JSON list of C-alpha atoms in Angstrom, two decimals:
[
{"chain": "A", "resi": 2, "resn": "TYR", "atom": "CA", "xyz": [-0.74, -34.02, -30.02]},
{"chain": "A", "resi": 3, "resn": "VAL", "atom": "CA", "xyz": [-4.30, -33.74, -31.35]},
{"chain": "A", "resi": 4, "resn": "ASP", "atom": "CA", "xyz": [-5.61, -34.32, -27.81]},
{"chain": "A", "resi": 5, "resn": "THR", "atom": "CA", "xyz": [-3.26, -31.70, -26.39]},
{"chain": "A", "resi": 6, "resn": "VAL", "atom": "CA", "xyz": [-4.23, -29.08, -28.97]},
{"chain": "A", "resi": 7, "resn": "LEU", "atom": "CA", "xyz": [-7.97, -29.73, -28.62]},
{"chain": "A", "resi": 8, "resn": "GLU", "atom": "CA", "xyz": [-7.76, -29.67, -24.85]},
{"chain": "A", "resi": 9, "resn": "GLY", "atom": "CA", "xyz": [-6.23, -26.22, -25.21]},
{"chain": "A", "resi": 10, "resn": "CYS", "atom": "CA", "xyz": [-9.03, -25.16, -27.56]},
{"chain": "A", "resi": 11, "resn": "LEU", "atom": "CA", "xyz": [-11.73, -26.52, -25.26]},
{"chain": "A", "resi": 12, "resn": "PHE", "atom": "CA", "xyz": [-10.48, -25.49, -21.83]},
{"chain": "A", "resi": 13, "resn": "HIS", "atom": "CA", "xyz": [-8.07, -22.59, -22.37]},
{"chain": "A", "resi": 14, "resn": "CYS", "atom": "CA", "xyz": [-9.66, -20.77, -25.31]},
{"chain": "A", "resi": 15, "resn": "THR", "atom": "CA", "xyz": [-13.31, -20.29, -26.18]},
{"chain": "A", "resi": 16, "resn": "GLY", "atom": "CA", "xyz": [-14.54, -23.84, -25.98]},
{"chain": "A", "resi": 17, "resn": "GLU", "atom": "CA", "xyz": [-16.18, -26.14, -28.52]},
{"chain": "A", "resi": 18, "resn": "ALA", "atom": "CA", "xyz": [-16.81, -23.41, -31.12]},
{"chain": "A", "resi": 19, "resn": "PHE", "atom": "CA", "xyz": [-13.12, -22.62, -31.29]},
{"chain": "A", "resi": 20, "resn": "ALA", "atom": "CA", "xyz": [-12.17, -26.32, -31.34]},
{"chain": "A", "resi": 21, "resn": "ARG", "atom": "CA", "xyz": [-14.63, -26.94, -34.15]},
{"chain": "A", "resi": 22, "resn": "GLU", "atom": "CA", "xyz": [-13.20, -24.00, -36.14]},
{"chain": "A", "resi": 23, "resn": "PHE", "atom": "CA", "xyz": [-9.68, -25.28, -35.57]},
{"chain": "A", "resi": 24, "resn": "LEU", "atom": "CA", "xyz": [-10.62, -28.71, -36.99]},
{"chain": "A", "resi": 25, "resn": "GLN", "atom": "CA", "xyz": [-12.47, -27.22, -39.98]},
{"chain": "A", "resi": 26, "resn": "THR", "atom": "CA", "xyz": [-9.59, -24.86, -40.95]},
{"chain": "A", "resi": 27, "resn": "THR", "atom": "CA", "xyz": [-6.68, -27.22, -40.42]},
{"chain": "A", "resi": 28, "resn": "LEU", "atom": "CA", "xyz": [-5.57, -28.75, -43.74]},
{"chain": "A", "resi": 29, "resn": "ASP", "atom": "CA", "xyz": [-3.63, -31.80, -44.92]},
{"chain": "A", "resi": 30, "resn": "TRP", "atom": "CA", "xyz": [-4.69, -34.32, -42.32]},
{"chain": "A", "resi": 31, "resn": "PRO", "atom": "CA", "xyz": [-2.77, -37.55, -43.04]},
{"chain": "A", "resi": 32, "resn": "LYS", "atom": "CA", "xyz": [-4.43, -40.58, -44.53]},
{"chain": "A", "resi": 33, "resn": "TYR", "atom": "CA", "xyz": [-3.69, -42.66, -41.45]},
{"chain": "A", "resi": 34, "resn": "PHE", "atom": "CA", "xyz": [-4.56, -41.36, -38.01]},
{"chain": "A", "resi": 35, "resn": "LEU", "atom": "CA", "xyz": [-2.20, -42.96, -35.51]},
{"chain": "A", "resi": 36, "resn": "ASP", "atom": "CA", "xyz": [-3.49, -43.25, -31.98]},
{"chain": "A", "resi": 37, "resn": "ASP", "atom": "CA", "xyz": [-0.14, -43.36, -30.22]},
{"chain": "A", "resi": 38, "resn": "THR", "atom": "CA", "xyz": [-1.38, -42.54, -26.75]},
{"chain": "A", "resi": 39, "resn": "PRO", "atom": "CA", "xyz": [-0.28, -44.91, -23.99]},
{"chain": "A", "resi": 40, "resn": "LEU", "atom": "CA", "xyz": [-2.65, -47.88, -23.75]},
{"chain": "A", "resi": 41, "resn": "SER", "atom": "CA", "xyz": [-4.49, -46.57, -26.78]},
{"chain": "A", "resi": 42, "resn": "ARG", "atom": "CA", "xyz": [-7.21, -49.25, -26.54]},
{"chain": "A", "resi": 43, "resn": "ARG", "atom": "CA", "xyz": [-8.16, -48.00, -23.05]},
{"chain": "A", "resi": 44, "resn": "PRO", "atom": "CA", "xyz": [-8.47, -44.23, -23.60]},
{"chain": "A", "resi": 45, "resn": "TRP", "atom": "CA", "xyz": [-10.16, -43.59, -20.26]},
{"chain": "A", "resi": 46, "resn": "LEU", "atom": "CA", "xyz": [-6.86, -44.38, -18.51]},
{"chain": "A", "resi": 47, "resn": "ASN", "atom": "CA", "xyz": [-4.77, -41.66, -20.18]},
{"chain": "A", "resi": 48, "resn": "ARG", "atom": "CA", "xyz": [-7.15, -39.31, -21.97]},
{"chain": "A", "resi": 49, "resn": "PRO", "atom": "CA", "xyz": [-9.41, -37.67, -19.36]},
{"chain": "A", "resi": 50, "resn": "HIS", "atom": "CA", "xyz": [-11.40, -35.75, -21.98]},
{"chain": "A", "resi": 51, "resn": "TYR", "atom": "CA", "xyz": [-11.40, -38.39, -24.69]},
{"chain": "A", "resi": 52, "resn": "LYS", "atom": "CA", "xyz": [-15.20, -38.54, -25.02]},
{"chain": "A", "resi": 53, "resn": "VAL", "atom": "CA", "xyz": [-15.55, -34.83, -25.80]},
{"chain": "A", "resi": 54, "resn": "ILE", "atom": "CA", "xyz": [-12.51, -34.80, -28.11]},
{"chain": "A", "resi": 55, "resn": "ASP", "atom": "CA", "xyz": [-13.50, -37.95, -29.98]},
{"chain": "A", "resi": 56, "resn": "ALA", "atom": "CA", "xyz": [-17.01, -36.60, -30.46]},
{"chain": "A", "resi": 57, "resn": "LEU", "atom": "CA", "xyz": [-15.61, -33.49, -32.11]},
{"chain": "A", "resi": 58, "resn": "LEU", "atom": "CA", "xyz": [-13.21, -35.49, -34.25]},
{"chain": "A", "resi": 59, "resn": "ARG", "atom": "CA", "xyz": [-16.03, -37.80, -35.30]},
{"chain": "A", "resi": 60, "resn": "GLU", "atom": "CA", "xyz": [-18.26, -34.82, -36.10]},
{"chain": "A", "resi": 61, "resn": "GLN", "atom": "CA", "xyz": [-15.52, -33.39, -38.37]},
{"chain": "A", "resi": 62, "resn": "THR", "atom": "CA", "xyz": [-14.42, -36.74, -39.80]},
{"chain": "A", "resi": 63, "resn": "GLU", "atom": "CA", "xyz": [-14.45, -35.34, -43.33]},
{"chain": "A", "resi": 64, "resn": "HIS", "atom": "CA", "xyz": [-11.37, -33.33, -42.27]},
{"chain": "A", "resi": 65, "resn": "THR", "atom": "CA", "xyz": [-9.90, -35.44, -39.50]},
{"chain": "A", "resi": 66, "resn": "ARG", "atom": "CA", "xyz": [-10.40, -38.89, -41.10]},
{"chain": "A", "resi": 67, "resn": "LEU", "atom": "CA", "xyz": [-11.12, -40.31, -37.66]},
{"chain": "A", "resi": 68, "resn": "HIS", "atom": "CA", "xyz": [-12.56, -43.40, -39.33]},
{"chain": "A", "resi": 69, "resn": "HIS", "atom": "CA", "xyz": [-8.98, -44.18, -40.40]},
{"chain": "A", "resi": 70, "resn": "ARG", "atom": "CA", "xyz": [-7.66, -44.04, -36.85]},
{"chain": "A", "resi": 71, "resn": "LYS", "atom": "CA", "xyz": [-5.45, -47.00, -36.08]},
{"chain": "A", "resi": 72, "resn": "HIS", "atom": "CA", "xyz": [-3.68, -48.35, -33.05]},
{"chain": "A", "resi": 73, "resn": "PRO", "atom": "CA", "xyz": [0.13, -48.70, -33.36]},
{"chain": "A", "resi": 74, "resn": "GLU", "atom": "CA", "xyz": [0.15, -52.36, -34.36]},
{"chain": "A", "resi": 75, "resn": "GLU", "atom": "CA", "xyz": [-2.52, -51.73, -36.98]},
{"chain": "A", "resi": 76, "resn": "PHE", "atom": "CA", "xyz": [-0.73, -48.63, -38.25]},
{"chain": "A", "resi": 77, "resn": "ALA", "atom": "CA", "xyz": [2.50, -50.55, -38.77]},
{"chain": "A", "resi": 78, "resn": "THR", "atom": "CA", "xyz": [0.79, -53.01, -41.08]},
{"chain": "A", "resi": 79, "resn": "ALA", "atom": "CA", "xyz": [-0.96, -50.31, -43.09]},
{"chain": "A", "resi": 80, "resn": "TYR", "atom": "CA", "xyz": [2.15, -48.13, -43.26]},
{"chain": "A", "resi": 81, "resn": "LEU", "atom": "CA", "xyz": [4.39, -50.87, -44.66]},
{"chain": "A", "resi": 82, "resn": "ARG", "atom": "CA", "xyz": [1.83, -51.57, -47.38]},
{"chain": "A", "resi": 83, "resn": "ILE", "atom": "CA", "xyz": [1.99, -48.00, -48.67]},
{"chain": "A", "resi": 84, "resn": "ILE", "atom": "CA", "xyz": [5.57, -47.12, -47.73]},
{"chain": "A", "resi": 85, "resn": "ARG", "atom": "CA", "xyz": [7.73, -45.63, -50.46]},
{"chain": "A", "resi": 86, "resn": "GLY", "atom": "CA", "xyz": [11.38, -44.67, -50.52]},
{"chain": "A", "resi": 87, "resn": "MET", "atom": "CA", "xyz": [14.89, -46.04, -50.24]},
{"chain": "A", "resi": 88, "resn": "TRP", "atom": "CA", "xyz": [15.94, -47.52, -46.91]},
{"chain": "A", "resi": 89, "resn": "GLY", "atom": "CA", "xyz": [19.63, -48.12, -46.23]},
{"chain": "A", "resi": 90, "resn": "VAL", "atom": "CA", "xyz": [20.75, -47.45, -49.79]},
{"chain": "A", "resi": 91, "resn": "PRO", "atom": "CA", "xyz": [24.17, -45.69, -49.75]},
{"chain": "A", "resi": 92, "resn": "ASN", "atom": "CA", "xyz": [24.50, -42.28, -51.34]},
{"chain": "A", "resi": 93, "resn": "ARG", "atom": "CA", "xyz": [25.04, -42.19, -55.07]},
{"chain": "A", "resi": 94, "resn": "ASN", "atom": "CA", "xyz": [28.66, -41.99, -56.15]},
{"chain": "A", "resi": 95, "resn": "PRO", "atom": "CA", "xyz": [29.08, -38.76, -58.14]},
{"chain": "A", "resi": 96, "resn": "LEU", "atom": "CA", "xyz": [32.28, -40.19, -59.73]},
{"chain": "A", "resi": 97, "resn": "PHE", "atom": "CA", "xyz": [30.54, -43.32, -61.07]},
{"chain": "A", "resi": 98, "resn": "VAL", "atom": "CA", "xyz": [30.99, -43.65, -64.87]},
{"chain": "A", "resi": 99, "resn": "GLY", "atom": "CA", "xyz": [30.54, -46.34, -67.48]},
{"chain": "A", "resi": 100, "resn": "ARG", "atom": "CA", "xyz": [29.15, -49.82, -66.87]},
{"chain": "A", "resi": 101, "resn": "GLU", "atom": "CA", "xyz": [26.16, -48.96, -69.04]},
{"chain": "A", "resi": 102, "resn": "ALA", "atom": "CA", "xyz": [25.97, -52.44, -70.56]},
{"chain": "A", "resi": 103, "resn": "GLU", "atom": "CA", "xyz": [25.97, -54.10, -67.12]},
{"chain": "A", "resi": 104, "resn": "LEU", "atom": "CA", "xyz": [23.34, -51.67, -65.83]},
{"chain": "A", "resi": 105, "resn": "ALA", "atom": "CA", "xyz": [21.13, -52.26, -68.85]},
{"chain": "A", "resi": 106, "resn": "LEU", "atom": "CA", "xyz": [21.42, -56.02, -68.43]},
{"chain": "A", "resi": 107, "resn": "LEU", "atom": "CA", "xyz": [20.56, -55.87, -64.72]},
{"chain": "A", "resi": 108, "resn": "ARG", "atom": "CA", "xyz": [17.59, -53.64, -65.43]},
{"chain": "A", "resi": 109, "resn": "GLU", "atom": "CA", "xyz": [16.33, -55.99, -68.11]},
{"chain": "A", "resi": 110, "resn": "ARG", "atom": "CA", "xyz": [16.66, -59.01, -65.85]},
{"chain": "A", "resi": 111, "resn": "LEU", "atom": "CA", "xyz": [14.73, -57.26, -63.11]},
{"chain": "A", "resi": 112, "resn": "CYS", "atom": "CA", "xyz": [12.16, -55.35, -65.12]},
{"chain": "A", "resi": 113, "resn": "GLY", "atom": "CA", "xyz": [11.99, -57.12, -68.48]},
{"chain": "A", "resi": 114, "resn": "PRO", "atom": "CA", "xyz": [12.91, -55.80, -71.95]},
{"chain": "A", "resi": 115, "resn": "PRO", "atom": "CA", "xyz": [12.20, -52.09, -72.49]},
{"chain": "A", "resi": 116, "resn": "ALA", "atom": "CA", "xyz": [9.36, -52.72, -75.00]},
{"chain": "A", "resi": 117, "resn": "ALA", "atom": "CA", "xyz": [7.75, -55.57, -73.02]},
{"chain": "A", "resi": 118, "resn": "PRO", "atom": "CA", "xyz": [4.80, -55.09, -70.71]},
{"chain": "A", "resi": 119, "resn": "ARG", "atom": "CA", "xyz": [5.83, -54.29, -67.17]},
{"chain": "A", "resi": 120, "resn": "ARG", "atom": "CA", "xyz": [5.93, -57.25, -64.79]},
{"chain": "A", "resi": 121, "resn": "THR", "atom": "CA", "xyz": [3.27, -56.98, -62.14]},
{"chain": "A", "resi": 122, "resn": "ALA", "atom": "CA", "xyz": [3.80, -60.12, -60.05]},
{"chain": "A", "resi": 123, "resn": "GLY", "atom": "CA", "xyz": [6.38, -62.66, -59.02]},
{"chain": "A", "resi": 124, "resn": "ILE", "atom": "CA", "xyz": [9.68, -62.74, -57.21]},
{"chain": "A", "resi": 125, "resn": "ILE", "atom": "CA", "xyz": [12.92, -62.44, -59.19]},
{"chain": "A", "resi": 126, "resn": "GLN", "atom": "CA", "xyz": [16.26, -63.38, -57.66]},
{"chain": "A", "resi": 127, "resn": "LEU", "atom": "CA", "xyz": [19.36, -61.93, -59.29]},
{"chain": "A", "resi": 128, "resn": "GLU", "atom": "CA", "xyz": [22.99, -62.33, -58.27]},
{"chain": "A", "resi": 129, "resn": "THR", "atom": "CA", "xyz": [26.05, -60.36, -59.33]},
{"chain": "A", "resi": 130, "resn": "VAL", "atom": "CA", "xyz": [29.26, -62.30, -58.66]},
{"chain": "A", "resi": 131, "resn": "GLY", "atom": "CA", "xyz": [32.93, -61.56, -59.03]},
{"chain": "A", "resi": 132, "resn": "LEU", "atom": "CA", "xyz": [36.17, -60.93, -57.15]},
{"chain": "A", "resi": 133, "resn": "GLY", "atom": "CA", "xyz": [36.16, -58.48, -54.32]},
{"chain": "A", "resi": 134, "resn": "GLY", "atom": "CA", "xyz": [36.90, -54.89, -55.22]},
{"chain": "A", "resi": 135, "resn": "ILE", "atom": "CA", "xyz": [35.77, -54.99, -58.85]},
{"chain": "A", "resi": 136, "resn": "GLY", "atom": "CA", "xyz": [32.80, -52.67, -58.19]},
{"chain": "A", "resi": 137, "resn": "LYS", "atom": "CA", "xyz": [29.78, -54.87, -57.57]},
{"chain": "A", "resi": 138, "resn": "THR", "atom": "CA", "xyz": [28.55, -52.73, -54.70]},
{"chain": "A", "resi": 139, "resn": "GLN", "atom": "CA", "xyz": [29.02, -49.48, -56.64]},
{"chain": "A", "resi": 140, "resn": "LEU", "atom": "CA", "xyz": [27.12, -51.02, -59.55]},
{"chain": "A", "resi": 141, "resn": "ALA", "atom": "CA", "xyz": [24.27, -51.99, -57.28]},
{"chain": "A", "resi": 142, "resn": "ILE", "atom": "CA", "xyz": [24.14, -48.53, -55.69]},
{"chain": "A", "resi": 143, "resn": "GLU", "atom": "CA", "xyz": [23.93, -46.86, -59.10]},
{"chain": "A", "resi": 144, "resn": "LEU", "atom": "CA", "xyz": [21.26, -49.33, -60.21]},
{"chain": "A", "resi": 145, "resn": "CYS", "atom": "CA", "xyz": [19.14, -48.59, -57.12]},
{"chain": "A", "resi": 146, "resn": "HIS", "atom": "CA", "xyz": [19.22, -44.87, -57.75]},
{"chain": "A", "resi": 147, "resn": "ARG", "atom": "CA", "xyz": [18.30, -45.34, -61.39]},
{"chain": "A", "resi": 148, "resn": "LEU", "atom": "CA", "xyz": [15.44, -47.74, -60.70]},
{"chain": "A", "resi": 149, "resn": "TYR", "atom": "CA", "xyz": [13.99, -45.92, -57.72]},
{"chain": "A", "resi": 150, "resn": "ASN", "atom": "CA", "xyz": [10.51, -44.62, -58.55]},
{"chain": "A", "resi": 151, "resn": "THR", "atom": "CA", "xyz": [10.79, -45.49, -62.27]},
{"chain": "A", "resi": 152, "resn": "ALA", "atom": "CA", "xyz": [10.58, -49.21, -61.53]},
{"chain": "A", "resi": 153, "resn": "PHE", "atom": "CA", "xyz": [10.69, -49.74, -57.75]},
{"chain": "A", "resi": 154, "resn": "PRO", "atom": "CA", "xyz": [9.01, -47.22, -55.43]},
{"chain": "A", "resi": 155, "resn": "LEU", "atom": "CA", "xyz": [10.43, -49.17, -52.48]},
{"chain": "A", "resi": 156, "resn": "ILE", "atom": "CA", "xyz": [14.08, -50.28, -52.26]},
{"chain": "A", "resi": 157, "resn": "LEU", "atom": "CA", "xyz": [15.68, -51.84, -49.17]},
{"chain": "A", "resi": 158, "resn": "TRP", "atom": "CA", "xyz": [19.45, -52.29, -48.76]},
{"chain": "A", "resi": 159, "resn": "LEU", "atom": "CA", "xyz": [20.71, -54.83, -46.24]},
{"chain": "A", "resi": 160, "resn": "ARG", "atom": "CA", "xyz": [24.28, -55.45, -45.13]},
{"chain": "A", "resi": 161, "resn": "ALA", "atom": "CA", "xyz": [24.74, -59.16, -45.71]},
{"chain": "A", "resi": 162, "resn": "GLU", "atom": "CA", "xyz": [28.31, -59.92, -44.67]},
{"chain": "A", "resi": 163, "resn": "SER", "atom": "CA", "xyz": [26.95, -62.08, -41.89]},
{"chain": "A", "resi": 164, "resn": "PRO", "atom": "CA", "xyz": [23.58, -63.38, -40.61]},
{"chain": "A", "resi": 165, "resn": "ASP", "atom": "CA", "xyz": [23.96, -61.13, -37.57]},
{"chain": "A", "resi": 166, "resn": "LEU", "atom": "CA", "xyz": [24.26, -57.99, -39.74]},
{"chain": "A", "resi": 167, "resn": "ILE", "atom": "CA", "xyz": [21.21, -58.99, -41.80]},
{"chain": "A", "resi": 168, "resn": "ALA", "atom": "CA", "xyz": [19.22, -59.52, -38.59]},
{"chain": "A", "resi": 169, "resn": "GLU", "atom": "CA", "xyz": [20.41, -56.18, -37.20]},
{"chain": "A", "resi": 170, "resn": "ASP", "atom": "CA", "xyz": [19.35, -54.31, -40.34]},
{"chain": "A", "resi": 171, "resn": "LEU", "atom": "CA", "xyz": [15.96, -56.03, -40.42]},
{"chain": "A", "resi": 172, "resn": "ARG", "atom": "CA", "xyz": [15.39, -55.16, -36.78]},
{"chain": "A", "resi": 173, "resn": "ARG", "atom": "CA", "xyz": [16.24, -51.52, -37.53]},
{"chain": "A", "resi": 174, "resn": "LEU", "atom": "CA", "xyz": [13.91, -51.56, -40.52]},
{"chain": "A", "resi": 175, "resn": "ALA", "atom": "CA", "xyz": [11.11, -53.03, -38.44]},
{"chain": "A", "resi": 176, "resn": "ARG", "atom": "CA", "xyz": [11.61, -50.36, -35.79]},
{"chain": "A", "resi": 177, "resn": "ASP", "atom": "CA", "xyz": [11.66, -47.58, -38.40]},
{"chain": "A", "resi": 178, "resn": "VAL", "atom": "CA", "xyz": [8.32, -48.68, -39.87]},
{"chain": "A", "resi": 179, "resn": "GLY", "atom": "CA", "xyz": [6.64, -49.14, -36.52]},
{"chain": "A", "resi": 180, "resn": "ILE", "atom": "CA", "xyz": [6.83, -52.92, -36.08]},
{"chain": "A", "resi": 181, "resn": "ASP", "atom": "CA", "xyz": [7.19, -53.93, -32.43]},
{"chain": "A", "resi": 182, "resn": "VAL", "atom": "CA", "xyz": [10.57, -55.57, -31.89]},
{"chain": "A", "resi": 183, "resn": "MET", "atom": "CA", "xyz": [10.58, -55.73, -28.08]},
{"chain": "A", "resi": 184, "resn": "ASP", "atom": "CA", "xyz": [11.22, -59.26, -26.80]},
{"chain": "A", "resi": 185, "resn": "ARG", "atom": "CA", "xyz": [10.80, -60.74, -30.27]},
{"chain": "A", "resi": 186, "resn": "SER", "atom": "CA", "xyz": [13.20, -63.15, -31.99]},
{"chain": "A", "resi": 187, "resn": "SER", "atom": "CA", "xyz": [14.88, -62.26, -35.27]},
{"chain": "A", "resi": 188, "resn": "GLU", "atom": "CA", "xyz": [12.96, -65.06, -36.92]},
{"chain": "A", "resi": 189, "resn": "ASP", "atom": "CA", "xyz": [9.61, -63.58, -35.90]},
{"chain": "A", "resi": 190, "resn": "ILE", "atom": "CA", "xyz": [10.65, -60.08, -37.05]},
{"chain": "A", "resi": 191, "resn": "ASN", "atom": "CA", "xyz": [11.90, -61.42, -40.39]},
{"chain": "A", "resi": 192, "resn": "GLN", "atom": "CA", "xyz": [8.64, -63.31, -40.95]},
{"chain": "A", "resi": 193, "resn": "ASP", "atom": "CA", "xyz": [6.63, -60.18, -40.14]},
{"chain": "A", "resi": 194, "resn": "ILE", "atom": "CA", "xyz": [8.59, -58.08, -42.63]},
{"chain": "A", "resi": 195, "resn": "ARG", "atom": "CA", "xyz": [8.36, -60.74, -45.34]},
{"chain": "A", "resi": 196, "resn": "SER", "atom": "CA", "xyz": [4.61, -61.11, -44.99]},
{"chain": "A", "resi": 197, "resn": "ARG", "atom": "CA", "xyz": [4.07, -57.37, -45.16]},
{"chain": "A", "resi": 198, "resn": "LEU", "atom": "CA", "xyz": [6.32, -56.94, -48.16]},
{"chain": "A", "resi": 199, "resn": "PHE", "atom": "CA", "xyz": [4.39, -59.65, -49.99]},
{"chain": "A", "resi": 200, "resn": "ASN", "atom": "CA", "xyz": [1.23, -57.62, -49.27]},
{"chain": "A", "resi": 201, "resn": "ALA", "atom": "CA", "xyz": [2.80, -54.32, -50.37]},
{"chain": "A", "resi": 202, "resn": "LYS", "atom": "CA", "xyz": [0.95, -52.34, -53.00]},
{"chain": "A", "resi": 203, "resn": "CYS", "atom": "CA", "xyz": [4.01, -51.45, -55.06]},
{"chain": "A", "resi": 204, "resn": "PRO", "atom": "CA", "xyz": [6.97, -53.25, -56.67]},
{"chain": "A", "resi": 205, "resn": "TRP", "atom": "CA", "xyz": [9.91, -53.50, -54.29]},
{"chain": "A", "resi": 206, "resn": "LEU", "atom": "CA", "xyz": [13.58, -54.40, -54.48]},
{"chain": "A", "resi": 207, "resn": "VAL", "atom": "CA", "xyz": [15.74, -55.81, -51.69]},
{"chain": "A", "resi": 208, "resn": "VAL", "atom": "CA", "xyz": [19.53, -55.74, -52.07]},
{"chain": "A", "resi": 209, "resn": "PHE", "atom": "CA", "xyz": [21.72, -58.04, -49.99]},
{"chain": "A", "resi": 210, "resn": "ASP", "atom": "CA", "xyz": [25.15, -56.46, -50.21]},
{"chain": "A", "resi": 211, "resn": "ASN", "atom": "CA", "xyz": [28.21, -58.66, -49.80]},
{"chain": "A", "resi": 212, "resn": "LEU", "atom": "CA", "xyz": [26.21, -61.84, -49.38]},
{"chain": "A", "resi": 213, "resn": "GLU", "atom": "CA", "xyz": [28.51, -64.84, -49.27]},
{"chain": "A", "resi": 214, "resn": "ALA", "atom": "CA", "xyz": [27.43, -67.98, -51.09]}
]
């Protein structure tokens, strides 16, 4: 879209002066500049005016952050390292009540005692077990909503009734964060997500719902 807008400034308005003013007065450029043009590494094939446009973007790099421009595969790596939010977590149940002792225990197991220093490294595995229908999933949903941002800026929820469902959710996650999934095996995609999570810059929580032992 930047190319399209700047082409309009250059060739359908008043030229470089207008394009330069547009760049200088446009605010809130994102931290990462995604070059999502087809064959982005060969701009001469799809961007006929790329030299003029890139020169202007480079000249105004204080605003445009052109030095942060990344190709799609690079952007996916950077994006997953800074991503925040809840992915796949069901909506909070407005009728949920009680279970405060269980919630406090789960929080302590994941985050440590309230007065203790916050954990900054390591992987913790925690299981909630019990008969079907006693509310394990609802407990996990409530916990996710309580811990989001206060303890875990990134929370992922995976349907784990079967290996196929886990693979399907991981493929959807990969697609949503820009990881290429075309012609790739589930094993490759899972490894890609794991490696990027381990390099994430924030604490994260992954919930496997209905995982059978």
